[in-house]
Amino acid sequence: MVSRVIPVDRFDLVIFGGTGDLARRKILPGLYRRFVAGQIPEGSRIIGAARTDMPTADFRAHVEEAIVEFVASAKRSSELVGTFLDTIEYVAIDAKGDAGWEELAKLIRADVVQAFYFSVGPSLFGHLAEKLHRYSIASDDARIVVEKPFGRDLKTAQELNATLAAHFSESQIYRIDHYLGKETVQNLMAVRFANILFEPLWNARHVDHVQITVAETVGVGGRGTYYDRSGAMRDMVQNHLMQLLCLIAMEAPYRFDPDAVRDEKLKVIRALLPVAPDDIVRGQYRGQARKNGPDDASFLEDVEDPSSKTESFVALKVEIANWRWKGTPFYLRTGKRLRGRESEIAIVFKEVPHSIFGEEEGWRENVLSIRLQPNEGMTLSVMIKEPGPGGMRLTEVPLDMSFAEALGEEGADIPDAYERLIMDVIRGNQTLFMRGDEVEAAWAWTDPIIADWDARGDKPKTYDSGSSGPEDALMLLHREGRRWREIHE
Ligand code: BG6
C-alpha cells in the first residue's frame, strides 16, 4: 500500500506557549514527523512565542532536544533535523502587555495560511485574541487552535466561547480534543458508515449494551494541582469519552463534512438523560502499602489537599433518549493507576433469540471490540463449533484485525493524534474539532452531576493502584446481569 500524504499550503504557524510542556512533548515533535513525511511545504514557518527572552538559536536548540527526546531515532538524521530547524523562529511575547507584538506582526505573512496555536492557560485566550486583532496580525482566514480544558463548567465555557467570538468567527476556531485525532477513533466512522454490515445491527434491538473504557496506569503526580480542581469527570468524561460516545451513537451524517458530522454529534449529547446518583461510582487510588517509589503514591499524596474529594476514577451508566438507543445502556469508565493502559469500545450484542443448541456451556454473546490503544484494531468475537469429534460444542473465536498488521508498513507508521490535527488546521478542515455548541452541550449534561456531588459532599471510594477500580464499579454492571470487559495488564 502506498502511503498517501495530502499536501497542504504554505503556512506560518505561531505556537503561543512554545516553550511549554505540550509543545515540547507533542506539537514540535509532531511537526517534525510531518516534515519528515514531506508534508510541510517549503517556505512554511513555525514560530515559537513565549514570555522568556531568548535568541532564535536557543529556541531551535530547545526544539532539537524535544525531537531527540520524542522522535524515534530511525526518523532522525542531523541533516533532516537541521533543515527542519531552519523553519523555526522565535519571538518573546507578553500576552498581557505590548512587548513582542510589533515584532510578531512584522514576521507574519499575509499571503500564506496563518494558524495561531494557543498552547497556554485559558486565562490568556482573551488577551491573545485581542492582541492578534489590535496589531492586525491575523487575517480573516487565520485559524486559532485552543486546547482543553475548555472551561470547567457551562458558564466558563460560554465565557470562553464569547471571548473568542469577539475576534474570530466559529469557522476560524479549532478546539482540540486529541482523542478525535486518534487513528482508530476516525476508523469508527469508516467502519460504521462505509460498511453495510453493521448498520442493521447498530441499535437497541440488537445491541445489549456498549462499554467505553479508557484505563490508564499513570497517576496524577506532577499535575496534582490541575487535576485536583478537575477530576476524571471533567478531565476525561466531558470531552474524550463523550466524543467516543457520540461517534458510536450518532446517526449517519449526510456527508463527511465538518458541520454535518458535528450536527449529528450534538444531537446525541442533547439526547443524553440526566444520570441518577446510583448510576455513578467515583474512586480515588490508594498506593501500595509497601512503597517502591513515588509511583506508588496514593492520590491524596499526589495532590496538595490531603482531604481531597476529587475522583481519579469514574464509572457511569449513560442512557440516550432517542429511537435508536432507547433501552441500550452505555457504560463509561475511566481512571488513573489502573491495572493496564487500555482504551476500548465494546459493542456487546444481544443473545440469539433461541438457541438450537440448548444451554451450551461456554456460550458467549458477540462482541465488537474496537481498540484505541494499545495495538489499535478491531476484534469481532463469533461462536463456532469446537473443532474435533466431541459433538456440537460451541466455542468463541476472534475475527481479529490489528491495523498495524492489516496495513503493513503504513499501519505501523500511524501519525500521532496531534500531527494529524495540526495538519487539519492548516488544511482548514474542522471535522475533527469540537464546535462551541457541542462543548457547551457536554457541560450542560456534566454540570448537574458534579453539582450533585458537591452538594452532598460525596466522597469517592478508594481502590488499589493496579486494580480495575472500586468494587462498587463492578456492581454497577453486576446488578444488571452484565460484567465489565477485562482490563489487561
Ligand atoms: C488528557 C488528560 O486530555 O488525556 C490526561 O488531561 C490523560 O489526564 C490524557 O492522561 C490521556 O491521553 P492518551 O492519549 O494518553 O490516552
Coordinates of C-alpha atoms and ligand atoms in Angstrom, one line a residue:
M1 CA 0.0 0.0 0.0
V2 CA 1.4 3.4 -0.9
S3 CA 1.4 6.0 1.8
R4 CA -0.6 9.0 0.8
V5 CA 0.5 12.4 2.1
I6 CA -2.1 15.0 1.3
P7 CA -0.2 18.3 0.6
V8 CA -1.0 21.5 2.5
D9 CA -0.5 25.1 1.6
R10 CA 2.5 27.1 2.8
F11 CA 1.9 28.4 6.3
D12 CA 3.0 30.4 9.3
L13 CA 2.2 28.6 12.5
V14 CA 2.6 30.5 15.7
I15 CA 2.8 28.5 18.9
F16 CA 2.0 30.6 21.9
G17 CA 3.4 28.7 24.9
G18 CA 6.1 27.5 22.5
T19 CA 8.4 26.6 25.4
G20 CA 5.7 24.8 27.3
D21 CA 5.2 21.1 28.0
L22 CA 2.6 20.3 25.3
A23 CA 4.8 22.0 22.7
R24 CA 7.8 20.0 23.7
R25 CA 6.1 16.6 24.0
K26 CA 3.6 16.7 21.2
I27 CA 3.4 19.8 18.9
L28 CA 7.0 20.2 18.0
P29 CA 8.0 16.5 17.6
G30 CA 4.7 16.0 15.7
L31 CA 5.6 18.8 13.3
Y32 CA 9.0 17.3 12.8
R33 CA 7.5 14.0 11.9
R34 CA 5.2 15.6 9.3
F35 CA 8.2 17.4 7.9
V36 CA 9.9 14.0 7.5
A37 CA 6.8 12.7 5.8
G38 CA 7.1 15.5 3.3
Q39 CA 4.0 17.4 4.4
I40 CA 5.5 20.7 5.4
P41 CA 5.8 22.8 2.3
E42 CA 8.9 24.7 1.6
G43 CA 8.8 28.3 2.9
S44 CA 6.5 27.4 5.8
R45 CA 7.5 28.7 9.2
I46 CA 6.9 27.6 12.8
I47 CA 7.2 30.5 15.2
G48 CA 7.6 29.8 18.9
A49 CA 6.2 32.6 21.1
A50 CA 6.6 32.7 24.9
R51 CA 7.5 35.0 27.7
T52 CA 11.1 34.1 28.0
D53 CA 13.5 36.4 26.2
M54 CA 15.9 34.3 24.1
P55 CA 17.5 34.3 20.7
T56 CA 16.0 32.1 18.0
A57 CA 19.2 29.9 18.2
D58 CA 18.3 29.0 21.8
F59 CA 14.7 28.1 20.9
R60 CA 16.0 26.0 18.0
A61 CA 18.2 24.1 20.4
H62 CA 15.2 23.6 22.6
V63 CA 13.2 22.2 19.6
E64 CA 16.1 19.9 18.8
E65 CA 16.1 18.5 22.3
A66 CA 12.4 17.8 22.1
I67 CA 12.9 15.9 18.8
V68 CA 15.7 13.8 20.2
E69 CA 13.6 13.0 23.3
F70 CA 10.3 12.2 21.5
V71 CA 11.0 11.1 18.0
A72 CA 12.3 7.6 17.2
S73 CA 16.0 7.6 16.2
A74 CA 15.2 5.9 12.9
K75 CA 13.4 9.1 11.8
R76 CA 16.2 11.4 12.8
S77 CA 19.2 12.5 10.8
S78 CA 21.3 15.6 11.5
E79 CA 20.6 16.8 8.0
L80 CA 16.8 16.4 8.3
V81 CA 16.7 17.9 11.8
G82 CA 18.9 20.8 10.6
T83 CA 16.6 21.6 7.7
F84 CA 13.6 21.4 9.9
L85 CA 15.2 23.8 12.4
D86 CA 15.7 26.3 9.6
T87 CA 11.9 26.7 9.6
I88 CA 11.8 27.7 13.3
E89 CA 11.7 31.3 14.5
Y90 CA 11.2 32.7 18.0
V91 CA 9.5 35.8 19.4
A92 CA 9.4 36.8 23.1
I93 CA 6.0 38.0 23.8
D94 CA 4.0 39.4 26.7
A95 CA 0.4 38.1 26.3
K96 CA -0.9 40.8 28.6
G97 CA 1.4 43.6 27.7
D98 CA 2.7 45.1 24.4
A99 CA 6.2 43.6 24.3
G100 CA 6.9 41.5 21.2
W101 CA 3.6 42.1 19.3
E102 CA 5.0 44.5 16.7
E103 CA 7.9 42.1 16.0
L104 CA 5.4 39.3 15.5
A105 CA 3.3 41.5 13.2
K106 CA 6.3 42.1 11.0
L107 CA 7.1 38.4 10.9
I108 CA 3.7 37.1 9.9
R109 CA 3.0 37.0 6.2
A110 CA -0.4 37.8 4.7
D111 CA -0.1 35.6 1.7
V112 CA 0.2 32.2 3.5
V113 CA -2.1 30.2 5.7
Q114 CA -2.0 31.6 9.3
A115 CA -2.5 29.5 12.3
F116 CA -2.2 30.5 15.9
Y117 CA -1.9 27.7 18.5
F118 CA -3.0 28.9 22.0
S119 CA -1.0 26.3 24.0
V120 CA -1.5 28.4 27.1
G121 CA -3.9 28.5 30.0
P122 CA -7.4 29.7 29.2
S123 CA -7.0 32.9 31.2
L124 CA -4.7 34.1 28.4
F125 CA -7.0 33.2 25.4
G126 CA -8.8 36.6 25.6
H127 CA -5.6 38.6 25.7
L128 CA -4.1 36.7 22.8
A129 CA -7.2 37.0 20.7
E130 CA -7.4 40.7 21.4
K131 CA -3.7 41.4 20.6
L132 CA -3.9 39.5 17.3
H133 CA -6.7 41.7 16.4
R134 CA -5.3 45.0 17.7
Y135 CA -1.9 44.6 16.0
S136 CA -3.7 43.5 12.8
I137 CA -1.8 40.3 12.8
A138 CA -4.5 37.7 12.0
S139 CA -6.1 37.7 8.5
D140 CA -9.8 37.0 8.1
D141 CA -8.9 33.4 7.2
A142 CA -6.5 32.9 10.2
R143 CA -7.1 29.9 12.4
I144 CA -6.8 29.7 16.1
V145 CA -6.3 26.5 17.9
V146 CA -7.2 26.0 21.6
E147 CA -6.8 23.1 24.0
K148 CA -8.8 21.6 26.7
P149 CA -9.7 22.3 29.4
F150 CA -12.3 24.4 27.5
G151 CA -14.0 25.8 30.6
R152 CA -14.7 23.9 33.8
D153 CA -18.5 24.2 33.6
L154 CA -21.1 25.6 31.2
K155 CA -20.7 29.1 32.4
T156 CA -17.0 29.3 32.0
A157 CA -17.2 27.5 28.6
Q158 CA -19.8 30.1 27.5
E159 CA -17.5 32.9 28.6
L160 CA -14.6 31.4 26.7
N161 CA -16.7 31.0 23.6
A162 CA -17.8 34.6 23.9
T163 CA -14.2 35.8 24.4
L164 CA -13.0 34.1 21.2
A165 CA -16.1 35.0 19.3
A166 CA -15.3 38.7 20.0
H167 CA -12.5 38.5 17.4
F168 CA -12.8 35.2 15.5
S169 CA -15.7 33.5 13.8
E170 CA -16.6 29.9 14.6
S171 CA -15.1 28.7 11.3
Q172 CA -11.7 30.0 12.5
I173 CA -11.8 28.3 15.9
Y174 CA -10.3 24.8 16.2
R175 CA -11.0 23.3 19.7
I176 CA -8.7 20.3 20.0
D177 CA -9.8 17.0 21.6
H178 CA -6.8 14.9 20.8
Y179 CA -9.0 11.7 21.0
L180 CA -10.6 12.7 17.7
G181 CA -7.2 12.7 16.1
K182 CA -6.5 9.0 17.0
E183 CA -6.5 6.7 14.0
T184 CA -9.0 4.2 15.4
V185 CA -11.4 6.9 16.5
Q186 CA -11.6 8.1 12.9
N187 CA -11.9 4.5 11.8
L188 CA -15.0 4.2 13.9
M189 CA -16.7 6.5 11.4
A190 CA -15.3 4.5 8.4
V191 CA -16.4 1.2 10.0
R192 CA -19.9 2.4 10.7
F193 CA -20.6 4.4 7.6
A194 CA -18.6 2.6 4.8
N195 CA -19.8 -0.9 5.5
I196 CA -23.4 -2.2 5.1
L197 CA -22.6 -4.9 7.6
F198 CA -23.0 -3.1 10.9
E199 CA -25.8 -0.6 10.4
P200 CA -28.7 -3.0 10.5
L201 CA -27.5 -4.2 13.9
W202 CA -26.5 -0.9 15.3
N203 CA -29.5 -0.2 17.5
A204 CA -31.3 -1.1 20.7
R205 CA -32.9 -4.1 19.1
H206 CA -29.6 -5.9 18.6
V207 CA -27.1 -4.2 20.9
D208 CA -27.4 -5.2 24.6
H209 CA -25.1 -2.5 25.8
V210 CA -21.9 -0.6 25.0
Q211 CA -18.8 -0.3 27.2
I212 CA -16.3 2.5 26.8
T213 CA -13.2 2.1 28.8
V214 CA -10.2 4.4 29.0
A215 CA -7.9 2.9 31.6
E216 CA -4.5 4.5 32.4
T217 CA -1.6 3.3 34.5
V218 CA -0.2 6.8 35.2
G219 CA -1.2 8.7 38.3
V220 CA -1.7 12.4 38.7
G221 CA 1.7 13.1 40.3
G222 CA 3.3 16.1 38.7
R223 CA 0.0 17.7 37.7
G224 CA -1.8 17.3 41.0
T225 CA -2.8 21.0 41.3
Y226 CA -4.6 21.0 37.9
Y227 CA -6.1 17.5 38.4
D228 CA -7.4 18.2 41.9
R229 CA -9.5 21.0 40.5
S230 CA -10.7 18.8 37.7
G231 CA -11.1 15.1 38.4
A232 CA -11.9 12.3 36.0
M233 CA -15.3 13.7 35.1
R234 CA -14.0 17.0 33.8
D235 CA -10.6 15.7 32.6
M236 CA -11.8 12.8 30.6
V237 CA -15.6 12.1 30.5
Q238 CA -16.9 15.6 29.5
N239 CA -14.6 15.6 26.5
H240 CA -12.8 12.4 25.4
L241 CA -15.3 9.7 26.4
M242 CA -18.2 12.0 25.3
Q243 CA -16.7 12.2 21.9
L244 CA -16.3 8.5 21.6
L245 CA -19.9 8.0 22.8
C246 CA -21.0 10.4 20.1
L247 CA -19.2 8.6 17.3
I248 CA -20.7 5.3 18.4
A249 CA -24.2 6.6 18.9
M250 CA -24.7 9.3 16.2
E251 CA -26.8 8.9 13.0
A252 CA -25.1 8.9 9.7
P253 CA -24.3 12.5 8.7
Y254 CA -25.5 13.3 5.2
R255 CA -21.9 13.6 4.1
F256 CA -18.4 13.7 5.7
D257 CA -18.5 17.4 6.2
P258 CA -17.5 19.3 9.4
D259 CA -20.8 20.7 10.3
A260 CA -22.8 17.7 9.1
V261 CA -20.7 15.5 11.4
R262 CA -20.8 17.9 14.3
D263 CA -24.6 18.4 14.0
E264 CA -25.1 14.7 14.5
K265 CA -22.8 14.5 17.5
L266 CA -24.6 17.4 19.0
K267 CA -27.9 15.6 18.7
V268 CA -26.5 12.7 20.7
I269 CA -25.3 14.9 23.5
R270 CA -28.6 16.7 23.7
A271 CA -30.4 13.3 23.9
L272 CA -28.4 12.2 27.0
L273 CA -30.6 11.6 30.0
P274 CA -29.5 13.1 33.4
V275 CA -27.6 10.5 35.3
A276 CA -29.0 9.2 38.6
P277 CA -26.6 9.3 41.6
D278 CA -26.9 5.4 41.9
D279 CA -25.6 5.1 38.3
I280 CA -22.2 6.6 39.0
V281 CA -19.3 5.3 41.0
R282 CA -16.3 7.6 41.8
G283 CA -13.0 6.4 43.0
Q284 CA -9.6 7.5 44.3
Y285 CA -6.5 5.3 44.0
R286 CA -4.6 4.2 47.0
G287 CA -0.9 3.3 46.7
Q288 CA 0.7 0.0 47.7
A289 CA 1.4 -0.4 51.4
R290 CA 5.0 -1.3 50.6
K291 CA 6.1 1.6 48.5
N292 CA 8.5 1.1 45.7
G293 CA 8.9 4.8 45.0
P294 CA 6.9 7.9 44.0
D295 CA 4.9 5.8 41.5
D296 CA 3.2 4.1 44.4
A297 CA 1.9 7.2 46.0
S298 CA -1.8 7.5 46.8
F299 CA -4.0 10.1 45.1
L300 CA -4.1 12.0 48.4
E301 CA -0.3 12.3 48.4
D302 CA -0.2 13.3 44.7
V303 CA -2.5 16.3 45.3
E304 CA -1.9 19.2 47.7
D305 CA -5.1 18.7 49.7
P306 CA -4.9 15.6 51.9
S307 CA -8.7 15.5 52.3
S308 CA -9.4 16.0 48.6
K309 CA -12.7 14.6 47.4
T310 CA -11.7 14.7 43.7
E311 CA -12.2 11.4 41.7
S312 CA -9.3 9.8 39.8
F313 CA -11.8 7.1 38.6
V314 CA -15.4 7.3 37.4
A315 CA -17.7 4.7 36.1
L316 CA -21.3 5.6 35.0
K317 CA -24.3 4.3 33.1
V318 CA -25.5 6.7 30.4
E319 CA -28.7 6.5 28.6
I320 CA -29.6 8.1 25.3
A321 CA -33.3 9.0 24.8
N322 CA -33.8 8.5 21.1
W323 CA -35.4 5.9 18.8
R324 CA -32.1 4.1 18.0
W325 CA -30.8 3.7 21.6
K326 CA -33.8 3.7 24.0
G327 CA -33.1 0.7 26.3
T328 CA -29.4 0.2 25.5
P329 CA -27.2 1.5 28.3
F330 CA -23.7 2.9 27.5
Y331 CA -21.3 2.2 30.4
L332 CA -18.4 4.6 30.6
R333 CA -15.3 4.0 32.7
T334 CA -12.0 5.8 33.1
G335 CA -9.4 6.1 35.7
K336 CA -5.8 6.6 36.7
R337 CA -3.4 4.0 38.1
L338 CA -5.5 1.1 36.9
R339 CA -4.3 -2.4 36.0
G340 CA -3.3 -1.6 32.5
R341 CA -3.2 1.1 29.9
E342 CA -6.0 0.2 27.6
S343 CA -8.7 2.0 25.7
E344 CA -11.5 0.1 24.2
I345 CA -15.1 0.4 22.9
A346 CA -17.0 -2.8 23.1
I347 CA -20.4 -3.2 21.4
V348 CA -22.0 -6.2 23.2
F349 CA -24.7 -7.7 21.1
K350 CA -27.8 -9.5 22.3
E351 CA -28.2 -13.2 22.6
V352 CA -29.7 -15.1 19.7
P353 CA -33.5 -15.2 20.2
H354 CA -33.5 -19.0 20.6
S355 CA -30.5 -21.4 21.0
I356 CA -31.0 -24.5 18.9
F357 CA -28.0 -26.0 20.8
G358 CA -29.7 -25.9 24.2
E359 CA -28.0 -24.4 27.2
E360 CA -24.5 -24.6 25.7
E361 CA -21.7 -24.3 28.2
G362 CA -19.2 -21.6 27.0
W363 CA -21.8 -19.7 25.1
R364 CA -21.0 -16.0 24.8
E365 CA -22.6 -13.0 23.1
N366 CA -21.0 -11.5 20.0
V367 CA -18.8 -8.5 20.9
L368 CA -17.3 -6.0 18.5
S369 CA -14.3 -4.6 20.3
I370 CA -12.6 -1.5 18.9
R371 CA -9.2 -1.0 20.5
L372 CA -7.9 2.6 20.6
Q373 CA -4.7 1.7 22.4
P374 CA -2.5 -0.3 22.6
N375 CA -2.4 -2.5 19.5
E376 CA -5.1 -0.4 17.6
G377 CA -7.6 -2.6 15.8
M378 CA -10.9 -4.4 15.9
T379 CA -12.0 -7.8 17.0
L380 CA -15.4 -9.4 16.4
S381 CA -16.0 -12.4 18.6
V382 CA -18.1 -15.1 16.9
M383 CA -19.3 -18.5 18.1
I384 CA -18.2 -21.6 16.1
K385 CA -18.2 -25.3 16.7
E386 CA -15.4 -26.5 18.8
P387 CA -13.1 -28.5 16.4
G388 CA -12.9 -32.2 16.8
P389 CA -15.3 -35.1 17.2
G390 CA -16.7 -34.1 20.6
G391 CA -20.2 -33.3 19.2
M392 CA -21.8 -29.9 18.8
R393 CA -19.9 -27.9 21.4
L394 CA -19.6 -24.2 20.8
T395 CA -16.5 -22.0 21.3
E396 CA -15.8 -18.4 20.8
V397 CA -13.1 -17.3 18.3
P398 CA -12.0 -13.7 17.5
L399 CA -12.1 -12.3 14.0
D400 CA -9.1 -10.1 14.7
M401 CA -7.7 -7.2 12.9
S402 CA -4.7 -5.2 14.0
F403 CA -4.4 -2.1 12.0
A404 CA -0.6 -2.3 12.1
E405 CA -0.7 -5.8 10.6
A406 CA -3.5 -5.2 8.2
L407 CA -2.0 -2.0 6.7
G408 CA 1.6 -3.3 6.7
E409 CA 4.3 -0.6 6.8
E410 CA 1.8 2.2 6.6
G411 CA -0.2 0.9 9.6
A412 CA 2.9 0.7 11.7
D413 CA 3.6 4.3 11.0
I414 CA 0.2 5.8 12.1
P415 CA 0.6 9.5 12.8
D416 CA 0.1 10.8 16.3
A417 CA -3.2 12.5 17.0
Y418 CA -1.6 15.9 17.3
E419 CA 0.2 15.6 14.0
R420 CA -3.0 14.8 12.2
L421 CA -5.0 17.5 13.9
I422 CA -2.4 20.3 13.3
M423 CA -2.3 19.4 9.6
D424 CA -6.1 19.5 9.5
V425 CA -5.9 23.1 10.9
I426 CA -3.6 24.1 8.1
R427 CA -5.9 22.4 5.6
G428 CA -8.9 24.3 7.1
N429 CA -10.8 21.1 7.9
Q430 CA -12.8 21.3 11.2
T431 CA -14.4 17.8 11.1
L432 CA -12.3 16.5 14.0
F433 CA -12.6 19.6 16.2
M434 CA -15.3 20.4 18.7
R435 CA -17.8 23.1 17.8
G436 CA -18.7 25.7 20.5
D437 CA -22.2 24.4 20.9
E438 CA -21.0 20.8 21.3
V439 CA -18.7 21.8 24.2
E440 CA -21.5 23.8 25.9
A441 CA -24.0 20.9 25.5
A442 CA -21.5 18.5 27.0
W443 CA -21.0 20.8 30.0
A444 CA -24.8 21.3 30.4
W445 CA -25.0 17.5 30.8
T446 CA -22.0 17.2 33.1
D447 CA -22.7 20.2 35.4
P448 CA -25.6 18.7 37.4
I449 CA -23.7 15.5 38.0
I450 CA -20.8 17.4 39.6
A451 CA -23.1 19.9 41.4
D452 CA -24.8 16.9 43.0
W453 CA -21.5 15.5 44.3
D454 CA -20.6 18.9 45.7
A455 CA -24.0 19.4 47.3
R456 CA -23.8 16.0 49.0
G457 CA -20.1 16.3 49.8
D458 CA -19.8 13.0 48.0
K459 CA -16.6 11.1 48.9
P460 CA -15.0 8.8 46.3
K461 CA -14.4 5.1 47.1
T462 CA -10.8 4.1 47.4
Y463 CA -9.3 1.5 45.0
D464 CA -5.9 -0.1 45.0
S465 CA -3.4 1.1 42.4
G466 CA -3.1 -1.7 39.8
S467 CA -6.7 -2.8 40.2
S468 CA -9.7 -2.4 37.9
G469 CA -11.2 0.3 40.1
P470 CA -13.5 0.3 43.1
E471 CA -15.7 -2.8 43.9
D472 CA -18.8 -0.7 43.5
A473 CA -18.0 -0.1 39.9
L474 CA -18.2 -3.9 39.3
M475 CA -21.6 -3.8 41.0
L476 CA -22.8 -1.2 38.6
L477 CA -22.9 -3.9 35.9
H478 CA -23.4 -7.0 38.1
R479 CA -26.7 -5.7 39.4
E480 CA -27.9 -5.7 35.8
G481 CA -26.6 -9.1 35.0
R482 CA -23.6 -7.8 33.0
R483 CA -19.9 -7.6 33.5
W484 CA -17.1 -5.2 32.6
R485 CA -14.6 -6.3 30.0
E486 CA -11.3 -7.2 31.5
I487 CA -8.6 -4.6 31.7
H488 CA -5.4 -6.3 30.7
E489 CA -2.1 -5.7 32.4
Ligands
BG6_1 C1 -5.6 14.2 28.7 C2 -5.9 14.2 30.1 O1 -6.5 15.0 28.0 O2 -5.6 12.9 28.1 C3 -4.9 13.3 30.8 O3 -5.8 15.5 30.6 C4 -4.9 11.9 30.2 O4 -5.2 13.2 32.2 C5 -4.7 12.0 28.7 O5 -3.8 11.2 30.8 C6 -4.8 10.7 28.1 O6 -4.5 10.7 26.7 P1 -3.9 9.5 25.9 O7 -3.8 9.9 24.5 O8 -2.6 9.1 26.6 O9 -5.0 8.4 26.1

